[in-house]
PDB file of C-alpha atoms in Angstrom:
ATOM      1  CA  GLU P 137      -0.106   0.169  -0.313  1.00  0.00           C
ATOM      2  CA  THR P 138       1.242   3.500  -0.757  1.00  0.00           C
ATOM      3  CA  GLY P 139       0.042   6.820  -0.552  1.00  0.00           C
ATOM      4  CA  VAL P 140      -2.775   8.576   2.099  1.00  0.00           C
ATOM      5  CA  THR P 141      -5.997   6.371   3.158  1.00  0.00           C
ATOM      6  CA  GLN P 142      -8.675   7.766   4.649  1.00  0.00           C
ATOM      7  CA  THR P 143     -11.639   5.238   6.187  1.00  0.00           C
ATOM      8  CA  PRO P 144     -14.574   5.739   6.055  1.00  0.00           C
ATOM      9  CA  ARG P 145     -14.799   7.662   2.885  1.00  0.00           C
ATOM     10  CA  HIS P 146     -17.957   8.959   3.912  1.00  0.00           C
ATOM     11  CA  LEU P 147     -19.982   9.236   7.233  1.00  0.00           C
ATOM     12  CA  VAL P 148     -22.853  10.229   7.917  1.00  0.00           C
ATOM     13  CA  MET P 149     -23.818  10.925  11.648  1.00  0.00           C
ATOM     14  CA  GLY P 150     -26.345  12.928  14.145  1.00  0.00           C
ATOM     15  CA  MET P 151     -25.333  15.879  16.583  1.00  0.00           C
ATOM     16  CA  THR P 152     -24.980  13.637  19.658  1.00  0.00           C
ATOM     17  CA  ASN P 153     -22.656  10.360  17.701  1.00  0.00           C
ATOM     18  CA  LYS P 154     -19.219  10.474  18.313  1.00  0.00           C
ATOM     19  CA  LYS P 155     -16.922   8.828  15.464  1.00  0.00           C
ATOM     20  CA  SER P 156     -13.725   8.574  14.787  1.00  0.00           C
ATOM     21  CA  LEU P 157     -11.958   9.137  10.999  1.00  0.00           C
ATOM     22  CA  LYS P 158      -8.899   7.963  10.241  1.00  0.00           C
ATOM     23  CA  CYS P 159      -5.975   8.350   8.516  1.00  0.00           C
ATOM     24  CA  GLU P 160      -2.887   6.198   6.915  1.00  0.00           C
ATOM     25  CA  GLN P 161       0.158   6.488   5.403  1.00  0.00           C
ATOM     26  CA  HIS P 162       3.163   4.752   4.264  1.00  0.00           C
ATOM     27  CA  LEU P 163       5.640   7.369   3.084  1.00  0.00           C
ATOM     28  CA  GLY P 164       7.046   7.183   5.718  1.00  0.00           C
ATOM     29  CA  HIS P 165       6.786  11.219   6.586  1.00  0.00           C
ATOM     30  CA  ASN P 166       6.910  12.987   9.716  1.00  0.00           C
ATOM     31  CA  ALA P 167       4.244  15.375   9.740  1.00  0.00           C
ATOM     32  CA  MET P 168       0.432  15.012   8.877  1.00  0.00           C
ATOM     33  CA  TYR P 169      -2.549  17.117   8.615  1.00  0.00           C
ATOM     34  CA  TRP P 170      -6.210  17.711   9.092  1.00  0.00           C
ATOM     35  CA  TYR P 171      -7.811  19.886   6.436  1.00  0.00           C
ATOM     36  CA  LYS P 172     -11.850  20.612   6.113  1.00  0.00           C
ATOM     37  CA  GLN P 173     -13.262  21.694   3.306  1.00  0.00           C
ATOM     38  CA  SER P 174     -16.640  23.435   2.290  1.00  0.00           C
ATOM     39  CA  ALA P 175     -18.442  23.428  -0.255  1.00  0.00           C
ATOM     40  CA  LYS P 176     -18.027  26.887  -1.847  1.00  0.00           C
ATOM     41  CA  LYS P 177     -14.687  27.535   0.158  1.00  0.00           C
ATOM     42  CA  PRO P 178     -11.191  27.327   1.054  1.00  0.00           C
ATOM     43  CA  LEU P 179      -9.487  24.607   2.268  1.00  0.00           C
ATOM     44  CA  GLU P 180      -9.387  25.631   6.082  1.00  0.00           C
ATOM     45  CA  LEU P 181      -5.994  24.092   8.009  1.00  0.00           C
ATOM     46  CA  MET P 182      -7.362  22.139  11.630  1.00  0.00           C
ATOM     47  CA  PHE P 183      -4.281  20.139  12.746  1.00  0.00           C
ATOM     48  CA  VAL P 184      -0.640  20.229  12.170  1.00  0.00           C
ATOM     49  CA  TYR P 185       1.081  17.842  13.395  1.00  0.00           C
ATOM     50  CA  SER P 186       5.193  17.184  13.424  1.00  0.00           C
ATOM     51  CA  LEU P 187       7.124  14.326  14.750  1.00  0.00           C
ATOM     52  CA  GLU P 188       4.103  13.220  16.668  1.00  0.00           C
ATOM     53  CA  GLU P 189       3.632  17.058  18.601  1.00  0.00           C
ATOM     54  CA  ARG P 190       0.814  19.062  17.551  1.00  0.00           C
ATOM     55  CA  VAL P 191       2.281  22.174  16.666  1.00  0.00           C
ATOM     56  CA  GLU P 192      -0.476  23.872  15.018  1.00  0.00           C
ATOM     57  CA  ASN P 193      -5.077  24.947  15.913  1.00  0.00           C
ATOM     58  CA  ASN P 194      -6.515  26.772  13.843  1.00  0.00           C
ATOM     59  CA  SER P 195      -9.306  27.779  16.937  1.00  0.00           C
ATOM     60  CA  VAL P 196     -11.053  24.103  15.781  1.00  0.00           C
ATOM     61  CA  PRO P 197     -14.125  23.459  18.155  1.00  0.00           C
ATOM     62  CA  SER P 198     -13.513  21.775  21.151  1.00  0.00           C
ATOM     63  CA  ARG P 199     -15.645  18.383  19.513  1.00  0.00           C
ATOM     64  CA  PHE P 200     -13.038  18.112  17.455  1.00  0.00           C
ATOM     65  CA  SER P 201     -10.318  15.918  18.590  1.00  0.00           C
ATOM     66  CA  PRO P 202      -6.640  15.175  17.093  1.00  0.00           C
ATOM     67  CA  GLU P 203      -4.400  12.509  17.667  1.00  0.00           C
ATOM     68  CA  CYS P 204      -1.781  11.435  15.825  1.00  0.00           C
ATOM     69  CA  PRO P 205      -0.341   8.425  17.321  1.00  0.00           C
ATOM     70  CA  ASN P 206       2.383   7.546  15.502  1.00  0.00           C
ATOM     71  CA  SER P 207       4.106   8.983  12.541  1.00  0.00           C
ATOM     72  CA  SER P 208       1.955   6.993   9.937  1.00  0.00           C
ATOM     73  CA  HIS P 209      -1.360   7.376  11.539  1.00  0.00           C
ATOM     74  CA  LEU P 210      -3.459  10.357  12.670  1.00  0.00           C
ATOM     75  CA  PHE P 211      -7.429  10.313  13.537  1.00  0.00           C
ATOM     76  CA  LEU P 212      -9.858  12.617  14.226  1.00  0.00           C
ATOM     77  CA  HIS P 213     -12.462  12.226  16.664  1.00  0.00           C
ATOM     78  CA  LEU P 214     -16.030  14.453  16.099  1.00  0.00           C
ATOM     79  CA  HIS P 215     -18.362  14.897  19.073  1.00  0.00           C
ATOM     80  CA  THR P 216     -21.502  16.489  19.574  1.00  0.00           C
ATOM     81  CA  LEU P 217     -21.674  18.058  15.893  1.00  0.00           C
ATOM     82  CA  GLN P 218     -23.171  20.815  14.334  1.00  0.00           C
ATOM     83  CA  PRO P 219     -24.796  21.197  10.894  1.00  0.00           C
ATOM     84  CA  GLU P 220     -21.826  23.208  10.147  1.00  0.00           C
ATOM     85  CA  ASP P 221     -19.596  20.410  10.471  1.00  0.00           C
ATOM     86  CA  SER P 222     -20.905  18.499   7.281  1.00  0.00           C
ATOM     87  CA  ALA P 223     -17.982  19.136   4.150  1.00  0.00           C
ATOM     88  CA  LEU P 224     -14.965  16.789   2.944  1.00  0.00           C
ATOM     89  CA  TYR P 225     -12.614  16.109   5.045  1.00  0.00           C
ATOM     90  CA  LEU P 226      -9.036  16.232   3.937  1.00  0.00           C
ATOM     91  CA  CYS P 227      -6.089  14.785   5.648  1.00  0.00           C
ATOM     92  CA  ALA P 228      -2.422  14.793   4.388  1.00  0.00           C
ATOM     93  CA  SER P 229       0.770  14.344   5.011  1.00  0.00           C
ATOM     94  CA  SER P 230       4.211  15.728   3.685  1.00  0.00           C
ATOM     95  CA  SER P 231       8.377  14.839   4.921  1.00  0.00           C
ATOM     96  CA  SER P 232       9.014  18.821   4.877  1.00  0.00           C
ATOM     97  CA  TYR P 233       8.273  22.853   4.477  1.00  0.00           C
ATOM     98  CA  TYR P 234       9.697  22.212   0.658  1.00  0.00           C
ATOM     99  CA  GLN P 235       8.536  19.089  -0.601  1.00  0.00           C
ATOM    100  CA  PRO P 236       4.669  18.676  -1.276  1.00  0.00           C
ATOM    101  CA  GLN P 237       1.679  17.044   0.627  1.00  0.00           C
ATOM    102  CA  HIS P 238       0.603  13.647  -0.212  1.00  0.00           C
ATOM    103  CA  PHE P 239      -3.225  14.358   0.241  1.00  0.00           C
ATOM    104  CA  GLY P 240      -5.803  10.920   0.903  1.00  0.00           C
ATOM    105  CA  ASP P 241      -9.217  11.589  -0.838  1.00  0.00           C
ATOM    106  CA  GLY P 242     -10.921  12.313   1.858  1.00  0.00           C
ATOM    107  CA  THR P 243     -14.327  11.215   3.774  1.00  0.00           C
ATOM    108  CA  ARG P 244     -16.805  13.148   2.984  1.00  0.00           C
ATOM    109  CA  LEU P 245     -19.211  14.229   6.589  1.00  0.00           C
ATOM    110  CA  SER P 246     -23.240  14.765   6.800  1.00  0.00           C
ATOM    111  CA  ILE P 247     -24.317  15.966   9.915  1.00  0.00           C
ATOM    112  CA  LEU P 248     -28.364  15.023  10.312  1.00  0.00           C
TER     113      LEU P 248
ATOM    114  CA  ALA V 969       2.261  36.953   7.016  1.00  0.00           C
ATOM    115  CA  GLN V 970       1.897  34.602   3.761  1.00  0.00           C
ATOM    116  CA  LYS V 971      -1.084  34.934   1.495  1.00  0.00           C
ATOM    117  CA  VAL V 972      -1.420  33.360  -1.974  1.00  0.00           C
ATOM    118  CA  THR V 973      -4.919  34.756  -4.230  1.00  0.00           C
ATOM    119  CA  GLN V 974      -6.715  33.660  -6.727  1.00  0.00           C
ATOM    120  CA  ALA V 975      -8.737  35.829  -7.706  1.00  0.00           C
ATOM    121  CA  GLN V 976     -10.133  33.385 -10.277  1.00  0.00           C
ATOM    122  CA  THR V 977     -13.251  31.775  -8.750  1.00  0.00           C
ATOM    123  CA  GLU V 978     -14.673  30.025 -11.795  1.00  0.00           C
ATOM    124  CA  ILE V 979     -13.608  29.531 -15.468  1.00  0.00           C
ATOM    125  CA  SER V 980     -15.612  27.779 -18.862  1.00  0.00           C
ATOM    126  CA  VAL V 981     -13.876  27.133 -21.922  1.00  0.00           C
ATOM    127  CA  VAL V 982     -14.372  25.226 -25.007  1.00  0.00           C
ATOM    128  CA  GLU V 983     -12.893  22.408 -25.605  1.00  0.00           C
ATOM    129  CA  LYS V 984      -9.104  22.966 -26.854  1.00  0.00           C
ATOM    130  CA  GLU V 985      -8.702  26.544 -26.268  1.00  0.00           C
ATOM    131  CA  ASP V 986      -5.945  27.242 -24.148  1.00  0.00           C
ATOM    132  CA  VAL V 987      -6.195  28.478 -20.660  1.00  0.00           C
ATOM    133  CA  THR V 988      -4.568  30.409 -17.400  1.00  0.00           C
ATOM    134  CA  LEU V 989      -5.315  30.246 -13.949  1.00  0.00           C
ATOM    135  CA  ASP V 990      -3.633  33.126 -11.884  1.00  0.00           C
ATOM    136  CA  CYS V 991      -1.522  32.932  -8.842  1.00  0.00           C
ATOM    137  CA  VAL V 992      -0.612  35.781  -6.394  1.00  0.00           C
ATOM    138  CA  TYR V 993       1.564  35.322  -3.737  1.00  0.00           C
ATOM    139  CA  GLU V 994       3.114  37.288  -0.750  1.00  0.00           C
ATOM    140  CA  THR V 995       5.768  36.409   1.488  1.00  0.00           C
ATOM    141  CA  ARG V 996       8.374  37.745   3.891  1.00  0.00           C
ATOM    142  CA  ASP V 997      10.268  34.297   3.731  1.00  0.00           C
ATOM    143  CA  THR V 998      13.653  34.917   0.788  1.00  0.00           C
ATOM    144  CA  THR V 999      13.434  31.197   0.518  1.00  0.00           C
ATOM    145  CA  TYR V1000       9.502  29.543  -0.333  1.00  0.00           C
ATOM    146  CA  TYR V1001       8.541  27.000  -2.831  1.00  0.00           C
ATOM    147  CA  LEU V1002       5.297  27.426  -4.376  1.00  0.00           C
ATOM    148  CA  PHE V1003       2.467  24.677  -6.228  1.00  0.00           C
ATOM    149  CA  TRP V1004       0.405  23.593  -7.227  1.00  0.00           C
ATOM    150  CA  TYR V1005      -2.503  21.385  -6.941  1.00  0.00           C
ATOM    151  CA  LYS V1006      -5.362  19.409  -9.321  1.00  0.00           C
ATOM    152  CA  GLN V1007      -8.426  18.230  -7.395  1.00  0.00           C
ATOM    153  CA  PRO V1008     -10.980  16.456  -9.631  1.00  0.00           C
ATOM    154  CA  PRO V1009     -14.565  15.932  -8.584  1.00  0.00           C
ATOM    155  CA  SER V1010     -13.146  12.352  -6.452  1.00  0.00           C
ATOM    156  CA  GLY V1011     -12.034  14.855  -3.340  1.00  0.00           C
ATOM    157  CA  GLU V1012      -8.308  14.038  -3.637  1.00  0.00           C
ATOM    158  CA  LEU V1013      -6.006  16.479  -4.123  1.00  0.00           C
ATOM    159  CA  VAL V1014      -3.039  15.874  -6.946  1.00  0.00           C
ATOM    160  CA  PHE V1015       0.178  16.820  -6.767  1.00  0.00           C
ATOM    161  CA  LEU V1016       1.342  18.866 -10.198  1.00  0.00           C
ATOM    162  CA  ILE V1017       4.590  20.856  -9.714  1.00  0.00           C
ATOM    163  CA  ARG V1018       6.511  22.561  -7.260  1.00  0.00           C
ATOM    164  CA  ARG V1019       8.927  25.848  -7.854  1.00  0.00           C
ATOM    165  CA  ASN V1020      11.414  27.021  -5.374  1.00  0.00           C
ATOM    166  CA  SER V1021      12.030  30.672  -4.495  1.00  0.00           C
ATOM    167  CA  PHE V1022      15.736  30.474  -6.684  1.00  0.00           C
ATOM    168  CA  ASP V1023      14.135  28.736  -9.191  1.00  0.00           C
ATOM    169  CA  GLU V1024      12.986  31.436 -12.330  1.00  0.00           C
ATOM    170  CA  GLN V1025      12.833  28.810 -15.101  1.00  0.00           C
ATOM    171  CA  ASN V1026       9.420  28.301 -16.993  1.00  0.00           C
ATOM    172  CA  GLU V1027       8.691  24.652 -17.156  1.00  0.00           C
ATOM    173  CA  ILE V1028       6.619  22.921 -19.567  1.00  0.00           C
ATOM    174  CA  SER V1029       5.582  19.259 -19.103  1.00  0.00           C
ATOM    175  CA  GLY V1030       3.006  18.109 -22.228  1.00  0.00           C
ATOM    176  CA  ARG V1031       0.228  20.290 -22.146  1.00  0.00           C
ATOM    177  CA  TYR V1032       0.677  22.334 -19.047  1.00  0.00           C
ATOM    178  CA  SER V1033       2.885  24.904 -18.217  1.00  0.00           C
ATOM    179  CA  TRP V1034       4.195  27.201 -15.553  1.00  0.00           C
ATOM    180  CA  ASN V1035       5.207  31.115 -15.402  1.00  0.00           C
ATOM    181  CA  PHE V1036       6.702  32.018 -12.303  1.00  0.00           C
ATOM    182  CA  GLN V1037       7.720  36.189 -11.942  1.00  0.00           C
ATOM    183  CA  LYS V1038       9.405  37.375  -8.706  1.00  0.00           C
ATOM    184  CA  SER V1039       9.146  40.748  -9.797  1.00  0.00           C
ATOM    185  CA  THR V1040       5.241  40.591  -9.554  1.00  0.00           C
ATOM    186  CA  SER V1041       5.124  37.338  -6.999  1.00  0.00           C
ATOM    187  CA  SER V1042       3.254  35.470  -9.573  1.00  0.00           C
ATOM    188  CA  PHE V1043       3.132  32.160 -10.133  1.00  0.00           C
ATOM    189  CA  ASN V1044       0.563  31.481 -12.776  1.00  0.00           C
ATOM    190  CA  PHE V1045      -0.131  27.924 -15.251  1.00  0.00           C
ATOM    191  CA  THR V1046      -1.302  27.725 -18.431  1.00  0.00           C
ATOM    192  CA  ILE V1047      -3.047  24.811 -19.850  1.00  0.00           C
ATOM    193  CA  THR V1048      -3.085  24.060 -23.118  1.00  0.00           C
ATOM    194  CA  ALA V1049      -5.721  22.479 -26.263  1.00  0.00           C
ATOM    195  CA  SER V1050      -7.427  21.508 -22.798  1.00  0.00           C
ATOM    196  CA  GLN V1051      -9.719  18.571 -22.155  1.00  0.00           C
ATOM    197  CA  VAL V1052     -12.781  17.620 -20.415  1.00  0.00           C
ATOM    198  CA  VAL V1053     -10.478  15.848 -18.546  1.00  0.00           C
ATOM    199  CA  ASP V1054      -8.791  19.056 -17.284  1.00  0.00           C
ATOM    200  CA  SER V1055     -12.408  19.917 -15.306  1.00  0.00           C
ATOM    201  CA  ALA V1056     -11.185  19.991 -11.840  1.00  0.00           C
ATOM    202  CA  VAL V1057     -10.090  22.725  -9.210  1.00  0.00           C
ATOM    203  CA  TYR V1058      -6.963  23.831  -8.981  1.00  0.00           C
ATOM    204  CA  PHE V1059      -5.285  25.162  -5.821  1.00  0.00           C
ATOM    205  CA  CYS V1060      -1.627  27.264  -5.780  1.00  0.00           C
ATOM    206  CA  ALA V1061      -0.010  26.709  -2.580  1.00  0.00           C
ATOM    207  CA  LEU V1062       2.725  27.995  -0.265  1.00  0.00           C
ATOM    208  CA  SER V1063       5.526  27.022   2.188  1.00  0.00           C
ATOM    209  CA  GLY V1064       8.595  29.323   3.787  1.00  0.00           C
ATOM    210  CA  ALA V1065      11.124  28.795   5.494  1.00  0.00           C
ATOM    211  CA  ASN V1066      10.158  30.366   7.947  1.00  0.00           C
ATOM    212  CA  THR V1067       6.811  29.007   7.936  1.00  0.00           C
ATOM    213  CA  GLY V1068       7.648  25.501   9.512  1.00  0.00           C
ATOM    214  CA  ASN V1069       5.217  22.174   8.015  1.00  0.00           C
ATOM    215  CA  GLN V1070       2.731  25.181   7.522  1.00  0.00           C
ATOM    216  CA  PHE V1071       1.559  24.987   4.092  1.00  0.00           C
ATOM    217  CA  TYR V1072      -0.866  28.604   2.790  1.00  0.00           C
ATOM    218  CA  PHE V1073      -3.591  27.624  -0.023  1.00  0.00           C
ATOM    219  CA  GLY V1074      -5.534  29.984  -2.059  1.00  0.00           C
ATOM    220  CA  THR V1075      -8.628  29.474  -2.672  1.00  0.00           C
ATOM    221  CA  GLY V1076      -8.816  27.879  -5.602  1.00  0.00           C
ATOM    222  CA  THR V1077      -9.756  28.469  -9.860  1.00  0.00           C
ATOM    223  CA  SER V1078     -12.873  25.902 -11.151  1.00  0.00           C
ATOM    224  CA  LEU V1079     -11.725  24.928 -14.669  1.00  0.00           C
ATOM    225  CA  THR V1080     -14.537  23.219 -16.478  1.00  0.00           C
ATOM    226  CA  VAL V1081     -14.097  22.891 -20.119  1.00  0.00           C
ATOM    227  CA  ILE V1082     -17.308  22.071 -22.588  1.00  0.00           C
ATOM    228  CA  PRO V1083     -17.059  19.210 -25.059  1.00  0.00           C
TER     229      PRO V1083
END
């Protein structure tokens, strides 16, 4: 397996549910990212992990909780989400600022 | 401050026409990198090209070409003889030696190629 893999591809959940998004990379990269992409809006950086430590948190609501247990895996734990959280959530990885990011296919999340 | 501006929100062209996607950037770093990505309807962002701040040489790859001009802080992308498969959202991005591992994306340009 190569590249960045995200699961699930689609997720529908109620506002009171708890779910997790998973991202896995097999590229040997040491930085991983979560982005949110809403319809008609630009990419929003949510979290950055470098060497498994969180280095950036762009004022994301606490109902989103990231976890990076090792350099190959990244999770986004979701709880008590709002309808405006419906979006495409993209995971990416990179080896350094001068190398391109590699993106997963994304998880399309719908909040009922 | 780091910023990328893609002023063109949506562009439509007829197949076989040439099209240029604009990208203007702002940075205080002297060492920085610029990237273009393509996002087809399936959702995944696909890396197209990287250019560093010390290399202003233009690049051509098949029907794609990139024009990097530091004097105007621009990194424009031209598709020659466009095809329906080129329909996608295209993002320009910037990273710098002093931005840590953060990448700055433009808002994207949605290109539709009409058969």
